[in-house]
PDB file of C-alpha atoms in Angstrom:
ATOM      1  CA  UNK A 128      -5.141   4.529 -17.506  1.00 82.00           C
ATOM      2  CA  UNK A 129      -2.721   2.572 -15.475  1.00 87.00           C
ATOM      3  CA  UNK A 130      -1.073   2.803 -11.957  1.00 88.00           C
ATOM      4  CA  UNK A 131       1.979   4.834 -11.408  1.00 91.00           C
ATOM      5  CA  UNK A 132       4.279   4.791  -8.722  1.00 92.00           C
ATOM      6  CA  UNK A 133       6.469   7.668  -6.844  1.00 93.00           C
ATOM      7  CA  UNK A 134       8.713   8.015  -3.753  1.00 94.00           C
ATOM      8  CA  UNK A 135       8.823  11.603  -3.132  1.00 95.00           C
ATOM      9  CA  UNK A 136      10.702  12.910  -0.197  1.00 96.00           C
ATOM     10  CA  UNK A 137       9.330  15.791   1.760  1.00 97.00           C
ATOM     11  CA  UNK A 138       9.909  18.077   4.618  1.00 95.00           C
ATOM     12  CA  UNK A 139       8.897  16.704   7.883  1.00 95.00           C
ATOM     13  CA  UNK A 140       6.432  19.153   9.172  1.00 94.00           C
ATOM     14  CA  UNK A 141       2.917  19.849   9.851  1.00 93.00           C
ATOM     15  CA  UNK A 142       0.800  20.512   7.325  1.00 92.00           C
ATOM     16  CA  UNK A 143       2.862  18.768   4.125  1.00 93.00           C
ATOM     17  CA  UNK A 144       1.189  15.920   3.680  1.00 91.00           C
ATOM     18  CA  UNK A 145      -2.562  17.460   3.601  1.00 91.00           C
ATOM     19  CA  UNK A 146      -0.865  19.773   0.680  1.00 90.00           C
ATOM     20  CA  UNK A 147       0.536  17.162  -1.343  1.00 90.00           C
ATOM     21  CA  UNK A 148      -2.853  15.054  -1.256  1.00 87.00           C
ATOM     22  CA  UNK A 149      -4.777  18.448  -1.825  1.00 86.00           C
ATOM     23  CA  UNK A 150      -2.855  19.025  -4.615  1.00 84.00           C
ATOM     24  CA  UNK A 151      -3.280  15.328  -6.345  1.00 82.00           C
ATOM     25  CA  UNK A 152      -7.028  15.514  -4.971  1.00 77.00           C
ATOM     26  CA  UNK A 153      -7.720  18.920  -5.828  1.00 72.00           C
ATOM     27  CA  UNK A 154      -6.701  18.028  -9.789  1.00 68.00           C
ATOM     28  CA  UNK A 155      -9.311  15.349  -9.829  1.00 70.00           C
ATOM     29  CA  UNK A 156      -6.267  12.898 -10.162  1.00 76.00           C
ATOM     30  CA  UNK A 157      -7.241   9.499  -9.008  1.00 78.00           C
ATOM     31  CA  UNK A 158      -5.288   8.691  -5.933  1.00 84.00           C
ATOM     32  CA  UNK A 159      -5.280   5.169  -5.617  1.00 85.00           C
ATOM     33  CA  UNK A 160      -2.816   4.638  -2.672  1.00 88.00           C
ATOM     34  CA  UNK A 161      -0.708   7.285  -0.098  1.00 90.00           C
ATOM     35  CA  UNK A 162       1.764   6.044   2.724  1.00 92.00           C
ATOM     36  CA  UNK A 163       4.014   8.163   4.475  1.00 93.00           C
ATOM     37  CA  UNK A 164       6.622   7.749   7.190  1.00 93.00           C
ATOM     38  CA  UNK A 165       9.688   9.365   8.426  1.00 93.00           C
ATOM     39  CA  UNK A 166      13.465   8.596   7.082  1.00 94.00           C
ATOM     40  CA  UNK A 167      16.863   7.733   8.616  1.00 96.00           C
ATOM     41  CA  UNK A 168      16.396  11.511   9.077  1.00 96.00           C
ATOM     42  CA  UNK A 169      13.593  12.645  11.457  1.00 95.00           C
ATOM     43  CA  UNK A 170      13.208  15.710   9.236  1.00 96.00           C
ATOM     44  CA  UNK A 171      12.284  14.711   6.152  1.00 97.00           C
ATOM     45  CA  UNK A 172       9.399  11.560   5.374  1.00 96.00           C
ATOM     46  CA  UNK A 173       8.905   9.705   2.313  1.00 96.00           C
ATOM     47  CA  UNK A 174       5.824   9.335   0.440  1.00 95.00           C
ATOM     48  CA  UNK A 175       4.995   6.523  -1.865  1.00 93.00           C
ATOM     49  CA  UNK A 176       2.400   7.452  -3.800  1.00 92.00           C
ATOM     50  CA  UNK A 177       0.073   5.199  -6.782  1.00 90.00           C
ATOM     51  CA  UNK A 178      -2.174   7.403  -8.978  1.00 89.00           C
ATOM     52  CA  UNK A 179      -4.022   5.863 -11.946  1.00 86.00           C
ATOM     53  CA  UNK A 180      -3.286   8.418 -14.554  1.00 85.00           C
ATOM     54  CA  UNK A 181      -2.174   8.169 -18.647  1.00 86.00           C
ATOM     55  CA  UNK A 182       1.140   9.323 -19.413  1.00 87.00           C
ATOM     56  CA  UNK A 183       0.297  13.132 -20.156  1.00 87.00           C
ATOM     57  CA  UNK A 184      -1.630  13.590 -16.628  1.00 85.00           C
ATOM     58  CA  UNK A 185       1.228  11.745 -14.851  1.00 88.00           C
ATOM     59  CA  UNK A 186       3.891  14.056 -16.137  1.00 90.00           C
ATOM     60  CA  UNK A 187       1.983  16.841 -15.089  1.00 89.00           C
ATOM     61  CA  UNK A 188       1.540  15.470 -11.687  1.00 88.00           C
ATOM     62  CA  UNK A 189       5.606  15.123 -11.676  1.00 91.00           C
ATOM     63  CA  UNK A 190       5.814  18.482 -12.487  1.00 91.00           C
ATOM     64  CA  UNK A 191       3.879  20.082  -9.921  1.00 90.00           C
ATOM     65  CA  UNK A 192       5.029  17.957  -7.100  1.00 92.00           C
ATOM     66  CA  UNK A 193       8.360  19.337  -8.225  1.00 92.00           C
ATOM     67  CA  UNK A 194       7.046  22.799  -7.606  1.00 92.00           C
ATOM     68  CA  UNK A 195       5.890  22.475  -3.949  1.00 90.00           C
ATOM     69  CA  UNK A 196       8.581  24.187  -1.965  1.00 91.00           C
ATOM     70  CA  UNK A 197       8.397  20.859   0.683  1.00 94.00           C
ATOM     71  CA  UNK A 198       9.201  18.586  -1.700  1.00 95.00           C
ATOM     72  CA  UNK A 199      13.111  17.470  -1.627  1.00 96.00           C
ATOM     73  CA  UNK A 200      12.710  14.632  -4.553  1.00 96.00           C
ATOM     74  CA  UNK A 201      10.368  13.326  -6.792  1.00 95.00           C
ATOM     75  CA  UNK A 202      11.332   9.261  -7.693  1.00 94.00           C
ATOM     76  CA  UNK A 203       9.091   7.696 -10.529  1.00 93.00           C
ATOM     77  CA  UNK A 204       8.846   4.163  -9.977  1.00 92.00           C
ATOM     78  CA  UNK A 205       6.422   3.222 -12.622  1.00 88.00           C
ATOM     79  CA  UNK A 206       8.843   1.234 -14.441  1.00 86.00           C
ATOM     80  CA  UNK A 207      11.147   0.348 -12.196  1.00 87.00           C
ATOM     81  CA  UNK A 208      11.793  -3.311 -10.591  1.00 88.00           C
ATOM     82  CA  UNK A 209      10.547  -2.811  -6.872  1.00 88.00           C
ATOM     83  CA  UNK A 210      10.130  -4.684  -3.955  1.00 90.00           C
ATOM     84  CA  UNK A 211       6.824  -3.407  -2.716  1.00 91.00           C
ATOM     85  CA  UNK A 212       3.892  -4.920  -0.012  1.00 94.00           C
ATOM     86  CA  UNK A 213       1.187  -3.380   1.836  1.00 94.00           C
ATOM     87  CA  UNK A 214      -0.217  -4.513   5.616  1.00 96.00           C
ATOM     88  CA  UNK A 215      -3.617  -5.116   6.198  1.00 97.00           C
ATOM     89  CA  UNK A 216      -5.918  -6.702   8.731  1.00 98.00           C
ATOM     90  CA  UNK A 217      -8.599  -9.030   7.842  1.00 97.00           C
ATOM     91  CA  UNK A 218     -11.181  -9.460  10.538  1.00 98.00           C
ATOM     92  CA  UNK A 219     -13.708 -12.544  10.283  1.00 98.00           C
ATOM     93  CA  UNK A 220     -16.710 -13.071  12.719  1.00 97.00           C
ATOM     94  CA  UNK A 221     -19.349 -15.412  13.334  1.00 96.00           C
ATOM     95  CA  UNK A 222     -16.791 -18.026  12.566  1.00 96.00           C
ATOM     96  CA  UNK A 223     -17.436 -22.082  13.914  1.00 95.00           C
ATOM     97  CA  UNK A 224     -14.842 -24.368  15.130  1.00 95.00           C
ATOM     98  CA  UNK A 225     -14.416 -25.428  11.495  1.00 96.00           C
ATOM     99  CA  UNK A 226     -14.337 -21.826  10.367  1.00 96.00           C
ATOM    100  CA  UNK A 227     -11.614 -21.270  12.548  1.00 96.00           C
ATOM    101  CA  UNK A 228      -9.490 -24.232  11.546  1.00 96.00           C
ATOM    102  CA  UNK A 229      -9.820 -23.382   8.184  1.00 96.00           C
ATOM    103  CA  UNK A 230      -8.562 -19.612   8.273  1.00 97.00           C
ATOM    104  CA  UNK A 231      -5.657 -21.062  10.261  1.00 96.00           C
ATOM    105  CA  UNK A 232      -5.269 -23.585   7.046  1.00 96.00           C
ATOM    106  CA  UNK A 233      -5.730 -20.332   4.746  1.00 96.00           C
ATOM    107  CA  UNK A 234      -3.306 -18.087   7.061  1.00 97.00           C
ATOM    108  CA  UNK A 235      -0.540 -20.803   6.674  1.00 97.00           C
ATOM    109  CA  UNK A 236      -1.273 -21.025   3.047  1.00 96.00           C
ATOM    110  CA  UNK A 237      -1.129 -17.817   2.200  1.00 96.00           C
ATOM    111  CA  UNK A 238       2.273 -16.898   4.590  1.00 96.00           C
ATOM    112  CA  UNK A 239      -0.395 -14.711   6.727  1.00 97.00           C
ATOM    113  CA  UNK A 240      -0.106 -14.597  11.014  1.00 97.00           C
ATOM    114  CA  UNK A 241      -2.972 -15.088  12.791  1.00 97.00           C
ATOM    115  CA  UNK A 242      -2.423 -12.650  15.609  1.00 97.00           C
ATOM    116  CA  UNK A 243      -5.479 -12.974  17.466  1.00 97.00           C
ATOM    117  CA  UNK A 244      -8.700 -15.011  18.098  1.00 95.00           C
ATOM    118  CA  UNK A 245     -11.729 -15.223  20.163  1.00 95.00           C
ATOM    119  CA  UNK A 246     -15.043 -17.496  20.760  1.00 95.00           C
ATOM    120  CA  UNK A 247     -16.117 -16.502  16.821  1.00 96.00           C
ATOM    121  CA  UNK A 248     -13.640 -14.323  15.288  1.00 97.00           C
ATOM    122  CA  UNK A 249     -10.173 -14.500  13.768  1.00 98.00           C
ATOM    123  CA  UNK A 250      -8.320 -11.618  12.894  1.00 98.00           C
ATOM    124  CA  UNK A 251      -5.019 -12.143  10.288  1.00 98.00           C
ATOM    125  CA  UNK A 252      -2.224  -9.938   9.651  1.00 98.00           C
ATOM    126  CA  UNK A 253      -0.963 -10.013   6.031  1.00 97.00           C
ATOM    127  CA  UNK A 254       2.135  -8.040   4.813  1.00 96.00           C
ATOM    128  CA  UNK A 255       2.119  -9.054   1.129  1.00 96.00           C
ATOM    129  CA  UNK A 256       1.608  -7.506  -2.006  1.00 94.00           C
ATOM    130  CA  UNK A 257      -1.346  -6.002  -3.071  1.00 92.00           C
ATOM    131  CA  UNK A 258      -2.373  -8.482  -5.616  1.00 93.00           C
ATOM    132  CA  UNK A 259      -1.738 -11.150  -2.848  1.00 96.00           C
ATOM    133  CA  UNK A 260      -4.119  -9.702  -0.636  1.00 96.00           C
ATOM    134  CA  UNK A 261      -6.856  -8.904  -2.723  1.00 96.00           C
ATOM    135  CA  UNK A 262      -6.500 -12.340  -3.822  1.00 97.00           C
ATOM    136  CA  UNK A 263      -6.921 -13.420   0.231  1.00 97.00           C
ATOM    137  CA  UNK A 264      -9.897 -11.412   0.583  1.00 97.00           C
ATOM    138  CA  UNK A 265     -11.555 -12.684  -2.341  1.00 97.00           C
ATOM    139  CA  UNK A 266     -10.910 -16.383  -1.259  1.00 96.00           C
ATOM    140  CA  UNK A 267     -12.213 -15.447   2.643  1.00 97.00           C
ATOM    141  CA  UNK A 268     -15.437 -13.909   1.091  1.00 96.00           C
ATOM    142  CA  UNK A 269     -15.931 -16.854  -0.924  1.00 95.00           C
ATOM    143  CA  UNK A 270     -17.619 -18.754   2.278  1.00 92.00           C
ATOM    144  CA  UNK A 271     -17.745 -15.600   5.018  1.00 94.00           C
ATOM    145  CA  UNK A 272     -20.403 -12.981   5.059  1.00 93.00           C
ATOM    146  CA  UNK A 273     -18.773 -11.092   8.121  1.00 96.00           C
ATOM    147  CA  UNK A 274     -15.351  -9.461   6.900  1.00 97.00           C
ATOM    148  CA  UNK A 275     -13.743  -6.066   7.826  1.00 97.00           C
ATOM    149  CA  UNK A 276     -10.582  -5.240   6.318  1.00 97.00           C
ATOM    150  CA  UNK A 277      -8.121  -2.918   6.950  1.00 97.00           C
ATOM    151  CA  UNK A 278      -5.379  -2.269   4.497  1.00 94.00           C
ATOM    152  CA  UNK A 279      -2.574   0.401   4.771  1.00 91.00           C
ATOM    153  CA  UNK A 280      -2.105   1.258   0.493  1.00 87.00           C
ATOM    154  CA  UNK A 281       1.883  -0.148  -0.591  1.00 89.00           C
ATOM    155  CA  UNK A 282       5.078   0.999   0.295  1.00 90.00           C
ATOM    156  CA  UNK A 283       7.834   0.304  -2.448  1.00 88.00           C
ATOM    157  CA  UNK A 284      11.701   0.433  -2.519  1.00 88.00           C
ATOM    158  CA  UNK A 285      13.530   0.334  -5.113  1.00 87.00           C
ATOM    159  CA  UNK A 286      15.421  -3.530  -5.869  1.00 88.00           C
ATOM    160  CA  UNK A 287      19.209  -4.393  -5.473  1.00 87.00           C
ATOM    161  CA  UNK A 288      20.253  -7.218  -7.135  1.00 80.00           C
ATOM    162  CA  UNK A 289      17.779  -6.409 -10.557  1.00 66.00           C
ATOM    163  CA  UNK A 290      19.173  -3.008 -10.343  1.00 52.00           C
ATOM    164  CA  UNK A 291      23.031  -4.260 -10.243  1.00 48.00           C
ATOM    165  CA  UNK A 292      22.618  -6.392 -13.001  1.00 44.00           C
TER     166      UNK A 292
END
């Protein structure tokens, strides 16, 4: 089992997201991540999907998606050079002044933003790779017990510079 990445262009209309998610989960495929948003054409949405699967299962997923009426195009990004990021908010509560200073330093080292803070809390906004965000979570959890996490799932786009070589 390994992570496999797909980009889907689908009709932007009610029920399409539910149908695609249902197709994947209904077959007991392990959906790791799913993000969706409009494209430059408001009638088309783009989904970035990550599933954990073996080769045969992944081929079956692609075939089933290609048979969906609302799916315009399926692109397999599994072995493609990509630029990939996820958005994550990390809220740390119960902070002392020293804790807040430490979190500001960690934010600077990790290249993330402190977007809000209060008397005993700090909110970090992180736009990084899934792996980098996970590393940040692990570091913060080493010293803080009251940590809340909201993650978007990754979005990806094919690399230009590596592709043009």
